[in-house]
């Protein structure tokens, strides 16, 4: 081992600078979690407690530990103190000597401490300056405020002083329209003492020059640091093969390039297209046959490119993986917790397995959070989930002074270098929504930000924007992760430098965030109208389930407009919008818990409409990522999974609508109903489609079968039913269209379609019979109903997910469901016992008149 290290994670204490008493601290962590653990603050996620902890970010805090250094480490020629993350304005002292000052939570911070370290009784002390006290003067100095739409400065007692943009710190810490305001301070990633002598390897990058099934032509870039001149051999090993280079190195840091080629490589594929195979590459610096320095990375070999070719309609926007055009299916990922260090590996695993179980193949790490932990990307690599990676800038304009740009450059280099071996990362994107929000080239365009500034200020703000997103960040990506595409802002048409640049819902180039449904109260049907080349955001809110709501609200708080419920709804218009849409399409819920259930069904229906509209337009549209995958606290939001990882109705709907082979119905035409089969598979779909008109009592009124033959990776309209013909003599309020696609050797793919809005359906109380059984995979539940039971919701005693849930149960068509407990989380699924299960359907939640 060339680097000897000792983690410095023990014996930490902390206090507010002005206080006397040191209290025990946990590292990694932050002031909020430490105070909470000590019972010094109430649970910030409960009730209206968010307000009670806003004093924390106004103070300076100190963390301190003492440590000894083992002989073997102490004896090293070089000793370095390394922080993987300091949040944010921090002055670090070793034995009372100032060794570094940090100002960017996303960077790695290092200091040479050789001359300062003793064998015993070392004191490491970190002074965190309040990010608020630090940045308010910057706002005053600038002379005007910069837009920062989601910064909840008022919650923080700062009035309209939005200072989040000055700090290179997770934007969502300052609040968002789904997130509370907790402006943390602390040592949020590992800290360690590293020692080495003569030589070490700092980094290994496997650059993929050309990869196909016959050959992977790679270059291993080995970053070697030496303290004296050496003549040596550097060796790369992978998969039983070796590649070597003899070099003479002078003291300093060097990048040694070693060509590597692998015949017939096993490629890395996204979920659904093949195995996400990974190779381990090891680099060694040899002294004779002895390795004096080593470094290992795991990566997957694949070719990836964002294809933006002009075509008749505009320009394509899709990812080509190993030569295959991939339809991207997934969601936008936000941080899993307001307090990042609370997210365990198990919680990441649950999220990524949930994504894979839901038939997703992409997550977008959205720019208002943080560059995720290594474990997140490792899991995405392992489960074949592609990652659209934003840089951490969202919905704001940022300063452009030299110090700021310099900080951003370091941050970008640190993170691109850290993450570039992950095969899952397929795109680096500059920011979230800034190009379209500022809309520089359209006077009245965007979110109205420009009107607050005079012409000179506007030009300066835009020049600062361009410096970061059109110059600095693409340069870093090109230099450190060549071959991976950079996209300046999401959404964007393309960098035309004129009014055509900014995205809008009707563009036929670039990516689109379509928020007409929800923020602009457009009807769900408009999801069919605004379909672009790649839908990187669209969403609809719902509430978490009753059990989750009760973690923050008491019985007496259970009203939509109670103080507590409002504190957990961060989108001002949110509750009104949910109610307004619910009145349009669903029956009235009978009480508050029923309202929670209905809100989930409403959200799921909206997202199904959108996802399937997007997929039906394949290959014009080649991606659909809904907003949003997850939550960072228990709240009403657009998430498909709540803070506790409980799947909302949406997650089950997404699983069905993202299925690699989808039977989908377009019911937007007045006179006809169009049936589509869309396939993301690489082999063709061959089978029969059974088409039935079924009454809510189970009576089959019409039954036809059609041969299906759909080419690989394509979609087609199979047929169009004439409504007057198929509904003849039938009551649309009591009849459904049921489609079953049967293929040899695979489970049937089903779909139901109704001819009127849900609140027009004549639902009857259902008698749902549940019987247990077991088969070769384990235990299952068999559900049968005497009449149509809509949106059957199974809720279990044990935490976990069902193989299917929130589905319609048709008399005569029993459904078999399995349970996958959270404890046994992995893929392929392990079938477990759910404990007692409550089974209800929509009719149980409706106010009967
Ligand atoms: C998009 C996102 C987020 C936001 C969401 C819901 O704009 O990028 O900023 O949370 O919409 O409003």
Tab-separated table of C-alpha atoms in Angstrom, residues 65-290:
chain	number	residue	atom	x	y	z
A	65	UNK	CA	-11.226	16.173	18.032
A	66	UNK	CA	-7.953	14.861	19.378
A	67	UNK	CA	-6.062	11.989	17.870
A	68	UNK	CA	-2.903	9.949	17.988
A	69	UNK	CA	-0.938	8.821	14.982
A	70	UNK	CA	0.247	5.253	14.655
A	71	UNK	CA	3.952	4.703	14.145
A	72	UNK	CA	3.653	3.426	10.583
A	73	UNK	CA	1.680	6.476	9.507
A	74	UNK	CA	3.757	8.907	11.531
A	75	UNK	CA	6.921	7.596	9.867
A	76	UNK	CA	5.723	8.565	6.382
A	77	UNK	CA	7.588	11.231	4.503
A	78	UNK	CA	4.394	13.093	3.577
A	79	UNK	CA	1.327	13.647	5.750
A	80	UNK	CA	-1.841	15.173	4.410
A	81	UNK	CA	-5.140	16.015	6.032
A	82	UNK	CA	-8.011	15.249	3.637
A	83	UNK	CA	-11.633	16.338	3.893
A	84	UNK	CA	-13.983	14.805	1.341
A	85	UNK	CA	-16.547	17.459	2.263
A	86	UNK	CA	-16.798	20.519	4.521
A	87	UNK	CA	-20.117	22.355	4.724
A	88	UNK	CA	-19.250	25.149	3.980
A	89	UNK	CA	-17.274	28.144	5.270
A	90	UNK	CA	-14.695	26.444	7.431
A	91	UNK	CA	-11.332	27.352	8.923
A	92	UNK	CA	-9.286	24.335	9.884
A	93	UNK	CA	-6.623	24.281	12.571
A	94	UNK	CA	-4.178	21.530	13.463
A	95	UNK	CA	-2.592	22.000	16.854
A	96	UNK	CA	-3.674	25.627	16.682
A	97	UNK	CA	-2.086	26.230	13.292
A	98	UNK	CA	-4.403	27.354	10.541
A	99	UNK	CA	-4.068	24.821	7.698
A	100	UNK	CA	-6.871	25.655	5.319
A	101	UNK	CA	-10.031	27.668	4.766
A	102	UNK	CA	-12.844	26.068	2.837
A	103	UNK	CA	-15.700	27.825	1.033
A	104	UNK	CA	-17.288	25.158	-1.154
A	105	UNK	CA	-19.064	22.110	0.224
A	106	UNK	CA	-18.686	20.207	-3.048
A	107	UNK	CA	-14.890	20.260	-3.095
A	108	UNK	CA	-12.279	17.988	-1.587
A	109	UNK	CA	-10.013	19.938	0.754
A	110	UNK	CA	-6.432	18.905	1.549
A	111	UNK	CA	-3.614	20.340	3.622
A	112	UNK	CA	0.006	19.337	4.080
A	113	UNK	CA	0.340	18.801	7.827
A	114	UNK	CA	3.649	16.948	8.040
A	115	UNK	CA	5.347	19.698	10.016
A	116	UNK	CA	2.472	20.061	12.454
A	117	UNK	CA	1.595	16.530	13.425
A	118	UNK	CA	2.770	14.944	16.664
A	119	UNK	CA	2.532	11.313	17.622
A	120	UNK	CA	0.041	12.091	20.386
A	121	UNK	CA	-2.413	14.698	21.555
A	122	UNK	CA	-3.060	16.276	18.197
A	123	UNK	CA	-5.957	18.682	18.191
A	124	UNK	CA	-7.979	19.161	15.018
A	125	UNK	CA	-10.374	22.074	15.255
A	126	UNK	CA	-12.752	23.431	12.639
A	127	UNK	CA	-14.510	26.735	12.852
A	128	UNK	CA	-17.645	26.870	10.696
A	129	UNK	CA	-18.683	30.409	9.909
A	130	UNK	CA	-22.428	30.990	9.576
A	131	UNK	CA	-23.290	30.797	5.875
A	132	UNK	CA	-25.842	33.539	6.448
A	133	UNK	CA	-23.528	35.989	8.244
A	134	UNK	CA	-20.942	35.232	5.593
A	135	UNK	CA	-23.142	35.876	2.585
A	136	UNK	CA	-25.499	38.714	3.563
A	137	UNK	CA	-22.630	41.229	3.121
A	138	UNK	CA	-22.005	39.820	-0.387
A	139	UNK	CA	-25.588	40.647	-1.284
A	140	UNK	CA	-25.187	44.146	0.102
A	141	UNK	CA	-21.964	44.631	-1.826
A	142	UNK	CA	-23.497	43.495	-5.110
A	143	UNK	CA	-26.109	46.228	-4.808
A	144	UNK	CA	-28.963	44.214	-6.313
A	145	UNK	CA	-30.509	40.846	-5.582
A	146	UNK	CA	-30.114	37.919	-7.948
A	147	UNK	CA	-33.138	35.709	-8.612
A	148	UNK	CA	-33.300	32.601	-6.401
A	149	UNK	CA	-36.909	31.529	-6.722
A	150	UNK	CA	-36.885	28.652	-4.272
A	151	UNK	CA	-34.746	30.180	-1.539
A	152	UNK	CA	-37.149	30.425	1.432
A	153	UNK	CA	-35.346	33.342	3.062
A	154	UNK	CA	-38.543	34.394	4.830
A	155	UNK	CA	-38.762	31.050	6.652
A	156	UNK	CA	-35.200	31.740	7.794
A	157	UNK	CA	-36.174	35.156	9.150
A	158	UNK	CA	-34.198	36.937	6.449
A	159	UNK	CA	-37.061	38.688	4.694
A	160	UNK	CA	-36.210	38.848	1.018
A	161	UNK	CA	-32.456	38.434	1.486
A	162	UNK	CA	-31.848	35.382	-0.702
A	163	UNK	CA	-28.220	34.531	-0.202
A	164	UNK	CA	-28.137	30.891	-1.288
A	165	UNK	CA	-26.600	31.817	-4.644
A	166	UNK	CA	-23.382	33.061	-3.048
A	167	UNK	CA	-22.601	29.804	-1.285
A	168	UNK	CA	-21.361	26.746	-3.145
A	169	UNK	CA	-23.611	24.686	-0.954
A	170	UNK	CA	-26.537	22.404	-1.761
A	171	UNK	CA	-29.249	24.800	-3.021
A	172	UNK	CA	-32.083	22.771	-1.447
A	173	UNK	CA	-30.668	23.442	2.044
A	174	UNK	CA	-32.256	26.889	1.696
A	175	UNK	CA	-35.691	25.372	0.978
A	176	UNK	CA	-37.484	24.320	-2.209
A	177	UNK	CA	-41.054	23.844	-3.320
A	178	UNK	CA	-40.935	20.360	-1.764
A	179	UNK	CA	-38.250	20.931	0.834
A	180	UNK	CA	-37.773	22.588	4.198
A	181	UNK	CA	-35.110	25.173	4.958
A	182	UNK	CA	-32.292	23.704	7.005
A	183	UNK	CA	-29.056	25.531	6.287
A	184	UNK	CA	-26.592	23.051	7.730
A	185	UNK	CA	-22.958	23.285	8.804
A	186	UNK	CA	-20.622	20.426	9.456
A	187	UNK	CA	-18.152	17.803	8.340
A	188	UNK	CA	-20.422	16.024	5.914
A	189	UNK	CA	-18.029	13.515	4.409
A	190	UNK	CA	-15.076	11.523	5.615
A	191	UNK	CA	-11.971	13.167	7.087
A	192	UNK	CA	-8.652	11.363	7.275
A	193	UNK	CA	-4.928	11.657	7.668
A	194	UNK	CA	-3.028	10.243	4.713
A	195	UNK	CA	0.652	9.453	4.617
A	196	UNK	CA	2.974	8.312	1.850
A	197	UNK	CA	6.623	8.007	1.037
A	198	UNK	CA	8.370	8.303	-2.328
A	199	UNK	CA	5.425	7.587	-4.579
A	200	UNK	CA	1.659	7.223	-4.688
A	201	UNK	CA	-1.141	6.954	-7.226
A	202	UNK	CA	-3.737	9.688	-6.808
A	203	UNK	CA	-6.146	8.685	-9.498
A	204	UNK	CA	-6.869	6.223	-12.269
A	205	UNK	CA	-9.143	7.074	-15.171
A	206	UNK	CA	-10.083	4.506	-17.793
A	207	UNK	CA	-10.775	6.653	-20.822
A	208	UNK	CA	-12.928	4.892	-23.379
A	209	UNK	CA	-11.742	5.914	-26.838
A	210	UNK	CA	-13.688	3.421	-28.886
A	211	UNK	CA	-15.839	0.600	-27.593
A	212	UNK	CA	-17.774	-1.994	-29.530
A	213	UNK	CA	-18.490	-5.690	-29.230
A	214	UNK	CA	-15.219	-6.632	-30.968
A	215	UNK	CA	-12.842	-4.305	-29.245
A	216	UNK	CA	-12.516	-1.804	-26.432
A	217	UNK	CA	-9.762	0.706	-27.114
A	218	UNK	CA	-8.997	2.426	-23.859
A	219	UNK	CA	-6.379	4.610	-22.288
A	220	UNK	CA	-5.539	4.246	-18.636
A	221	UNK	CA	-4.579	7.632	-17.214
A	222	UNK	CA	-2.588	7.035	-14.069
A	223	UNK	CA	-1.936	10.082	-11.927
A	224	UNK	CA	1.331	9.362	-10.135
A	225	UNK	CA	2.941	11.621	-7.564
A	226	UNK	CA	6.551	11.191	-6.508
A	227	UNK	CA	8.759	12.965	-4.020
A	228	UNK	CA	11.964	11.971	-5.777
A	229	UNK	CA	13.075	11.019	-9.271
A	230	UNK	CA	12.165	7.428	-10.089
A	231	UNK	CA	12.557	4.982	-12.963
A	232	UNK	CA	9.703	2.559	-12.836
A	233	UNK	CA	7.214	0.392	-14.626
A	234	UNK	CA	3.535	1.248	-14.350
A	235	UNK	CA	1.259	-1.681	-14.866
A	236	UNK	CA	-2.458	-1.924	-15.535
A	237	UNK	CA	-4.274	-5.172	-14.932
A	238	UNK	CA	-7.818	-6.180	-15.807
A	239	UNK	CA	-9.579	-9.414	-16.528
A	240	UNK	CA	-6.357	-11.464	-16.375
A	241	UNK	CA	-4.504	-9.202	-18.829
A	242	UNK	CA	-1.703	-6.708	-18.277
A	243	UNK	CA	-0.436	-3.570	-19.959
A	244	UNK	CA	2.776	-1.817	-18.937
A	245	UNK	CA	4.799	1.301	-19.511
A	246	UNK	CA	8.328	2.153	-18.396
A	247	UNK	CA	8.724	5.725	-17.212
A	248	UNK	CA	11.221	8.076	-15.598
A	249	UNK	CA	9.489	10.555	-13.339
A	250	UNK	CA	10.797	13.690	-11.702
A	251	UNK	CA	9.336	14.806	-8.354
A	252	UNK	CA	5.799	16.101	-8.709
A	253	UNK	CA	2.507	14.914	-10.141
A	254	UNK	CA	2.344	13.221	-13.549
A	255	UNK	CA	-0.361	11.689	-15.653
A	256	UNK	CA	0.970	8.572	-17.338
A	257	UNK	CA	-1.068	7.317	-20.271
A	258	UNK	CA	-1.104	3.602	-20.998
A	259	UNK	CA	-2.974	2.232	-24.001
A	260	UNK	CA	-5.227	-0.698	-23.110
A	261	UNK	CA	-7.254	-2.811	-25.453
A	262	UNK	CA	-9.653	-5.629	-24.678
A	263	UNK	CA	-10.868	-7.993	-27.375
A	264	UNK	CA	-14.526	-8.967	-27.376
A	265	UNK	CA	-15.312	-6.974	-24.260
A	266	UNK	CA	-18.406	-7.606	-22.220
A	267	UNK	CA	-20.278	-4.348	-22.526
A	268	UNK	CA	-22.160	-2.360	-19.926
A	269	UNK	CA	-25.844	-2.143	-20.772
A	270	UNK	CA	-28.682	-0.220	-19.206
A	271	UNK	CA	-31.499	-2.198	-17.596
A	272	UNK	CA	-33.619	-3.990	-20.129
A	273	UNK	CA	-31.004	-4.079	-22.873
A	274	UNK	CA	-28.456	-6.435	-21.364
A	275	UNK	CA	-26.146	-7.044	-18.429
A	276	UNK	CA	-24.524	-4.034	-16.787
A	277	UNK	CA	-21.150	-5.775	-16.804
A	278	UNK	CA	-18.244	-4.151	-14.978
A	279	UNK	CA	-14.493	-4.660	-15.056
A	280	UNK	CA	-12.023	-3.948	-12.283
A	281	UNK	CA	-8.848	-2.161	-13.382
A	282	UNK	CA	-5.827	-2.088	-11.095
A	283	UNK	CA	-2.841	0.225	-11.520
A	284	UNK	CA	0.525	-0.484	-9.906
A	285	UNK	CA	3.842	1.332	-9.693
A	286	UNK	CA	6.473	-1.399	-9.688
A	287	UNK	CA	9.873	-1.566	-8.107
A	288	UNK	CA	11.115	-4.761	-9.659
A	289	UNK	CA	8.121	-7.062	-9.234
A	290	UNK	CA	7.019	-5.349	-6.038
